[in-house]
CSV table of N, CA and C in Angstrom, one decimal:
chain,number,residue,atom,x,y,z
A,1,MET,N,0.3,27.0,-26.1
A,1,MET,CA,0.8,28.3,-26.1
A,1,MET,C,0.7,29.2,-26.6
A,2,ASN,N,0.9,30.5,-27.1
A,2,ASN,CA,0.5,31.3,-28.0
A,2,ASN,C,2.4,31.6,-28.4
A,3,ASN,N,2.8,31.9,-29.0
A,3,ASN,CA,4.2,32.6,-29.2
A,3,ASN,C,4.2,33.9,-27.4
A,4,THR,N,3.7,34.2,-27.8
A,4,THR,CA,4.0,35.9,-26.9
A,4,THR,C,3.9,35.2,-25.3
A,5,LYS,N,3.0,34.9,-25.7
A,5,LYS,CA,3.0,33.8,-23.9
A,5,LYS,C,4.2,32.9,-23.7
A,6,LEU,N,4.7,32.1,-24.7
A,6,LEU,CA,5.7,31.3,-24.9
A,6,LEU,C,7.3,32.1,-24.1
A,7,THR,N,7.0,33.2,-25.4
A,7,THR,CA,7.9,34.2,-25.3
A,7,THR,C,7.8,35.5,-23.8
A,8,PHE,N,7.1,35.2,-23.1
A,8,PHE,CA,7.2,35.7,-21.9
A,8,PHE,C,7.7,34.8,-19.9
A,9,VAL,N,6.9,33.7,-20.4
A,9,VAL,CA,7.1,32.3,-19.3
A,9,VAL,C,9.3,32.6,-19.3
A,10,ILE,N,9.9,32.2,-21.0
A,10,ILE,CA,11.2,32.4,-21.1
A,10,ILE,C,12.4,33.7,-20.7
A,11,VAL,N,11.7,34.7,-21.8
A,11,VAL,CA,11.8,36.1,-20.9
A,11,VAL,C,11.8,36.7,-19.7
A,12,LEU,N,10.6,36.8,-19.1
A,12,LEU,CA,10.3,37.1,-18.5
A,12,LEU,C,12.0,36.2,-16.8
A,13,PRO,N,11.3,35.8,-16.6
A,13,PRO,CA,12.5,34.9,-15.4
A,13,PRO,C,13.7,35.3,-16.5
A,14,ALA,N,15.0,35.5,-17.4
A,14,ALA,CA,16.3,35.8,-17.9
A,14,ALA,C,16.2,37.4,-16.9
A,15,LEU,N,15.2,37.6,-17.6
A,15,LEU,CA,15.6,39.0,-16.6
A,15,LEU,C,15.8,39.2,-15.6
A,16,LEU,N,14.5,38.1,-14.8
A,16,LEU,CA,14.5,38.2,-13.2
A,16,LEU,C,16.3,37.8,-12.7
A,17,ILE,N,17.2,36.6,-13.5
A,17,ILE,CA,18.7,36.6,-13.0
A,17,ILE,C,19.0,38.0,-13.6
A,18,GLY,N,18.9,37.8,-14.8
A,18,GLY,CA,20.0,39.4,-14.7
A,18,GLY,C,20.3,40.2,-13.5
A,19,THR,N,18.6,40.2,-14.0
A,19,THR,CA,18.5,41.8,-12.2
A,19,THR,C,19.3,41.3,-11.4
A,20,LEU,N,19.3,40.1,-11.2
A,20,LEU,CA,19.7,39.9,-9.3
A,20,LEU,C,21.1,39.5,-9.5
A,21,THR,N,21.7,39.4,-10.1
A,21,THR,CA,23.1,38.7,-10.6
A,21,THR,C,23.6,40.4,-10.6
A,22,ASN,N,23.7,41.6,-11.5
A,22,ASN,CA,24.3,42.3,-11.4
A,22,ASN,C,24.4,43.7,-10.3
A,23,ASN,N,22.4,42.9,-9.3
A,23,ASN,CA,22.7,43.2,-8.0
A,23,ASN,C,23.6,42.5,-7.4
A,24,VAL,N,24.2,41.7,-7.2
A,24,VAL,CA,24.7,41.0,-5.9
A,24,VAL,C,26.1,41.9,-6.9
A,25,MET,N,26.3,41.8,-7.7
A,25,MET,CA,27.2,41.7,-8.7
A,25,MET,C,28.0,43.7,-8.0
A,26,ALA,N,27.4,44.5,-7.9
A,26,ALA,CA,27.1,45.7,-7.3
A,26,ALA,C,27.1,45.4,-5.6
A,27,ALA,N,26.8,45.4,-5.1
A,27,ALA,CA,26.4,44.6,-4.3
A,27,ALA,C,27.6,44.0,-3.4
A,28,ASP,N,29.0,43.7,-3.6
A,28,ASP,CA,29.6,43.3,-3.8
A,28,ASP,C,31.6,43.7,-4.1
A,29,GLY,N,30.6,44.8,-5.6
A,29,GLY,CA,31.9,45.6,-5.4
A,29,GLY,C,32.2,46.6,-4.0
A,30,LYS,N,31.0,47.1,-3.3
A,30,LYS,CA,30.6,48.0,-2.2
A,30,LYS,C,31.4,47.1,-1.5
A,31,TRP,N,30.9,46.3,-1.4
A,31,TRP,CA,31.7,45.2,-0.1
A,31,TRP,C,32.9,45.2,-0.1
A,32,GLU,N,33.7,44.7,-1.4
A,32,GLU,CA,35.1,44.8,-1.2
A,32,GLU,C,35.9,46.8,-1.1
A,33,LYS,N,34.6,47.4,-1.7
A,33,LYS,CA,35.7,49.1,-0.8
A,33,LYS,C,35.5,49.9,0.2
A,34,ASN,N,33.9,49.0,0.8
A,34,ASN,CA,34.0,49.2,2.5
A,34,ASN,C,34.2,48.2,3.6
A,35,HIS,N,35.1,47.4,2.9
A,35,HIS,CA,35.8,45.9,3.8
A,35,HIS,C,36.8,45.4,3.2
A,36,PRO,N,37.7,45.9,2.9
A,36,PRO,CA,39.0,45.3,2.2
A,36,PRO,C,40.0,44.4,3.0
A,37,ARG,N,40.1,44.5,4.1
A,37,ARG,CA,40.4,43.2,4.3
A,37,ARG,C,39.9,42.2,5.1
A,38,ARG,N,38.2,42.2,5.4
A,38,ARG,CA,37.5,41.3,5.5
A,38,ARG,C,37.9,40.7,3.8
A,39,ASP,N,37.6,41.1,2.8
A,39,ASP,CA,37.3,40.6,1.3
A,39,ASP,C,39.0,39.7,0.9
A,40,GLN,N,39.6,40.6,1.5
A,40,GLN,CA,41.0,40.2,0.7
A,40,GLN,C,41.0,38.4,2.3
A,41,VAL,N,40.9,38.1,3.2
A,41,VAL,CA,40.3,36.7,4.3
A,41,VAL,C,39.7,36.3,3.9
A,42,ASN,N,38.6,36.4,3.3
A,42,ASN,CA,37.4,35.4,2.5
A,42,ASN,C,37.6,35.6,1.3
A,43,ASP,N,38.7,36.3,0.4
A,43,ASP,CA,38.9,36.4,-0.6
A,43,ASP,C,40.2,35.1,-0.7
A,44,ARG,N,40.9,34.4,0.8
A,44,ARG,CA,42.2,33.7,0.4
A,44,ARG,C,41.1,32.4,1.1
A,45,LEU,N,40.4,32.2,2.0
A,45,LEU,CA,39.7,31.7,1.6
A,45,LEU,C,39.0,30.8,1.1
A,46,GLU,N,38.1,31.1,0.2
A,46,GLU,CA,37.9,31.1,-0.7
A,46,GLU,C,38.1,30.2,-1.8
A,47,ASN,N,39.3,30.8,-2.2
A,47,ASN,CA,40.7,29.9,-2.3
A,47,ASN,C,41.1,28.5,-2.6
A,48,GLN,N,41.4,28.8,-1.6
A,48,GLN,CA,41.7,27.4,-0.4
A,48,GLN,C,40.8,26.2,-0.3
A,49,ASN,N,39.5,26.5,-0.6
A,49,ASN,CA,37.9,25.7,-0.7
A,49,ASN,C,39.4,25.4,-2.3
A,50,LYS,N,38.9,25.9,-2.9
A,50,LYS,CA,39.0,26.2,-4.2
A,50,LYS,C,39.9,24.6,-4.3
A,51,ARG,N,41.1,25.2,-3.8
A,51,ARG,CA,42.4,24.5,-4.1
A,51,ARG,C,42.0,23.0,-3.2
A,52,ILE,N,41.2,22.7,-2.2
A,52,ILE,CA,41.6,21.4,-1.1
A,52,ILE,C,40.1,20.7,-2.4
A,53,ASN,N,39.1,21.3,-3.2
A,53,ASN,CA,38.1,20.4,-3.9
A,53,ASN,C,39.5,19.7,-4.9
A,54,HIS,N,40.6,21.3,-5.6
A,54,HIS,CA,40.9,20.5,-6.8
A,54,HIS,C,41.4,19.5,-6.3
A,55,GLU,N,42.1,19.2,-5.0
A,55,GLU,CA,43.3,18.3,-4.5
A,55,GLU,C,42.5,16.7,-4.4
A,56,VAL,N,41.4,17.4,-3.5
A,56,VAL,CA,41.0,15.8,-3.7
A,56,VAL,C,40.6,14.9,-5.2
A,57,LYS,N,39.7,15.8,-5.5
A,57,LYS,CA,39.0,15.6,-7.1
A,57,LYS,C,40.9,14.8,-8.2
A,58,GLU,N,41.9,15.8,-7.6
A,58,GLU,CA,43.1,15.2,-8.7
A,58,GLU,C,43.5,13.9,-8.0
A,59,GLY,N,43.3,13.2,-5.9
A,59,GLY,CA,43.6,11.6,-6.0
A,59,GLY,C,44.6,12.5,-5.3
A,60,GLU,N,45.0,13.7,-4.4
A,60,GLU,CA,46.2,14.5,-4.8
A,60,GLU,C,45.9,14.7,-2.4
A,61,MET,N,44.5,14.7,-2.5
A,61,MET,CA,44.2,14.2,-0.7
A,61,MET,C,43.4,13.7,-0.5
A,62,THR,N,43.2,12.8,0.5
A,62,THR,CA,41.9,11.9,0.7
A,62,THR,C,40.3,13.0,1.3
A,63,LYS,N,39.6,12.3,1.5
A,63,LYS,CA,38.5,13.0,1.6
A,63,LYS,C,37.7,13.5,2.8
A,64,LYS,N,38.6,12.0,4.1
A,64,LYS,CA,39.9,12.8,5.6
A,64,LYS,C,39.3,14.5,6.0
A,65,GLU,N,41.6,14.1,4.7
A,65,GLU,CA,42.4,15.3,5.3
A,65,GLU,C,41.1,16.5,4.7
A,66,ALA,N,40.5,16.3,3.4
A,66,ALA,CA,39.6,18.1,3.2
A,66,ALA,C,38.9,17.5,3.9
A,67,ARG,N,38.3,17.3,4.5
A,67,ARG,CA,37.1,17.2,5.4
A,67,ARG,C,37.8,18.0,6.4
A,68,ASP,N,39.0,18.0,7.2
A,68,ASP,CA,39.1,18.4,8.3
A,68,ASP,C,40.5,20.0,7.8
A,69,LEU,N,40.7,20.1,7.3
A,69,LEU,CA,41.3,21.6,5.9
A,69,LEU,C,40.0,22.8,5.9
A,70,HIS,N,39.2,22.0,5.6
A,70,HIS,CA,37.7,22.6,4.9
A,70,HIS,C,37.2,22.7,7.1
A,71,LYS,N,37.4,22.5,8.0
A,71,LYS,CA,36.9,22.4,9.1
A,71,LYS,C,37.5,23.8,9.4
A,72,GLN,N,38.9,24.1,9.5
A,72,GLN,CA,39.8,24.6,9.9
A,72,GLN,C,39.7,26.2,9.8
A,73,ASP,N,39.6,25.4,8.1
A,73,ASP,CA,38.9,26.9,7.2
A,73,ASP,C,37.5,27.6,7.6
A,74,ARG,N,36.4,26.6,7.9
A,74,ARG,CA,34.7,27.2,9.5
A,74,ARG,C,35.9,28.0,9.7
A,75,GLN,N,36.3,27.3,10.8
A,75,GLN,CA,37.0,28.0,12.2
A,75,GLN,C,37.4,29.3,12.1
A,76,ILE,N,37.9,29.6,10.7
A,76,ILE,CA,38.7,30.9,10.6
A,76,ILE,C,37.7,31.8,10.3
A,77,ARG,N,36.6,31.5,9.4
A,77,ARG,CA,35.5,32.3,8.8
A,77,ARG,C,35.2,32.8,9.9
A,78,GLU,N,34.5,32.2,11.0
A,78,GLU,CA,34.0,31.8,12.6
A,78,GLU,C,34.9,33.0,13.4
A,79,GLU,N,36.1,33.1,13.7
A,79,GLU,CA,36.8,33.7,13.7
A,79,GLU,C,36.8,35.8,13.2
A,80,GLU,N,36.8,35.0,12.3
A,80,GLU,CA,37.1,36.9,10.9
A,80,GLU,C,35.4,37.8,11.5
A,81,LYS,N,33.9,36.3,11.4
A,81,LYS,CA,33.2,36.6,11.8
A,81,LYS,C,32.9,37.5,12.7
A,82,ASP,N,33.1,36.5,14.1
A,82,ASP,CA,32.7,37.5,15.1
A,82,ASP,C,33.6,38.7,15.6
A,83,MET,N,35.0,38.4,14.7
A,83,MET,CA,36.4,39.9,14.6
A,83,MET,C,35.3,40.8,14.0
A,84,ALA,N,34.2,41.1,13.6
A,84,ALA,CA,33.7,41.9,13.1
A,84,ALA,C,32.7,42.1,13.1
A,85,SER,N,31.7,41.4,14.2
A,85,SER,CA,30.7,42.4,14.8
A,85,SER,C,31.1,42.6,16.0
A,86,GLN,N,32.4,43.4,16.5
A,86,GLN,CA,33.0,43.6,17.6
A,86,GLN,C,33.5,45.3,16.8
A,87,ASP,N,33.0,45.4,15.8
A,87,ASP,CA,33.5,46.6,15.1
A,87,ASP,C,32.6,47.2,13.7
A,88,LYS,N,31.7,46.9,13.7
A,88,LYS,CA,30.7,48.1,12.8
A,88,LYS,C,30.9,46.9,11.4
A,89,GLY,N,31.7,46.0,12.3
A,89,GLY,CA,31.8,45.1,10.9
A,89,GLY,C,33.0,45.2,10.0
A,90,HIS,N,34.1,45.4,10.8
A,90,HIS,CA,35.4,45.7,9.9
A,90,HIS,C,36.3,44.9,11.1
A,91,ILE,N,37.1,44.3,10.5
A,91,ILE,CA,38.0,44.1,10.9
A,91,ILE,C,39.6,45.2,11.4
A,92,THR,N,40.5,45.2,12.0
A,92,THR,CA,41.7,46.0,11.5
A,92,THR,C,42.6,45.2,11.8
A,93,LYS,N,43.9,45.7,11.7
A,93,LYS,CA,44.9,45.2,10.2
A,93,LYS,C,45.8,44.3,11.2
A,94,GLN,N,45.9,43.9,12.5
A,94,GLN,CA,46.2,43.2,13.0
A,94,GLN,C,44.9,41.9,13.3
A,95,GLU,N,43.9,42.1,13.6
A,95,GLU,CA,42.6,41.2,13.2
A,95,GLU,C,43.2,40.1,12.0
A,96,GLN,N,43.0,41.3,10.5
A,96,GLN,CA,43.9,40.7,9.9
A,96,GLN,C,44.9,39.7,9.1
A,97,LYS,N,45.8,40.5,10.3
A,97,LYS,CA,46.9,39.8,10.0
A,97,LYS,C,47.2,38.0,10.3
A,98,THR,N,46.3,38.1,11.6
A,98,THR,CA,46.3,37.1,12.7
A,98,THR,C,45.5,35.8,11.7
A,99,LEU,N,44.4,36.1,11.3
A,99,LEU,CA,43.4,35.5,9.9
A,99,LEU,C,44.6,35.0,9.4
A,100,ASN,N,45.7,35.8,8.6
A,100,ASN,CA,46.3,35.5,7.7
A,100,ASN,C,47.2,33.5,7.9
A,101,GLN,N,47.9,34.0,9.1
A,101,GLN,CA,48.5,33.0,10.2
A,101,GLN,C,48.1,32.6,9.3
A,102,GLN,N,46.8,32.1,10.5
A,102,GLN,CA,46.1,31.2,10.7
A,102,GLN,C,45.2,30.5,8.9
A,103,GLU,N,45.3,31.3,7.7
A,103,GLU,CA,45.4,31.3,6.7
A,103,GLU,C,46.9,30.2,5.9
A,104,ASN,N,47.0,30.9,6.7
A,104,ASN,CA,48.8,30.2,6.1
A,104,ASN,C,48.9,27.9,6.7
A,105,ALA,N,48.6,28.3,7.3
A,105,ALA,CA,49.1,27.3,8.0
A,105,ALA,C,48.4,26.1,7.5
A,106,VAL,N,47.3,26.3,7.3
A,106,VAL,CA,45.2,25.3,7.0
A,106,VAL,C,46.6,25.4,4.9
A,107,SER,N,47.2,26.3,4.2
A,107,SER,CA,47.6,27.0,3.7
A,107,SER,C,48.7,25.6,3.1
A,108,LYS,N,49.4,25.7,3.7
A,108,LYS,CA,50.6,24.8,3.8
A,108,LYS,C,50.4,22.8,3.7
A,109,GLU,N,49.2,23.3,4.5
A,109,GLU,CA,49.1,21.8,4.5
A,109,GLU,C,47.9,21.4,3.2
A,110,ILE,N,48.0,21.8,2.0
A,110,ILE,CA,47.1,21.9,0.8
A,110,ILE,C,48.2,22.0,-0.4
A,111,GLY,N,48.4,21.0,-0.7
A,111,GLY,CA,49.9,20.5,-2.0
A,111,GLY,C,50.7,19.7,-1.2
A,112,ARG,N,50.6,19.3,0.7
A,112,ARG,CA,51.9,17.8,0.1
A,112,ARG,C,51.8,17.3,-0.7
């Protein structure tokens, strides 16, 4: 394969991946602006997921305990999506508060 074709085969996919990454990041910024309550709730769920995985990695939590906590977080996420589906993709302050209270209960189980 000559150098021109080799460069094309290597550079084109990298450019496409870069473009897709930028589009996703731009969409994420719009998401945060248009859905700040949902973004906050989902950011917490993502953080809790990382904390749970870290606890397992460090041997401070069993895989079964982690599985149970992940299940609770998935239920919270499903509830958040259900709430949003009833209000054109948004959740109310009260719904956010309710979801955060549920997340607080799971958070207390992490790191015990």
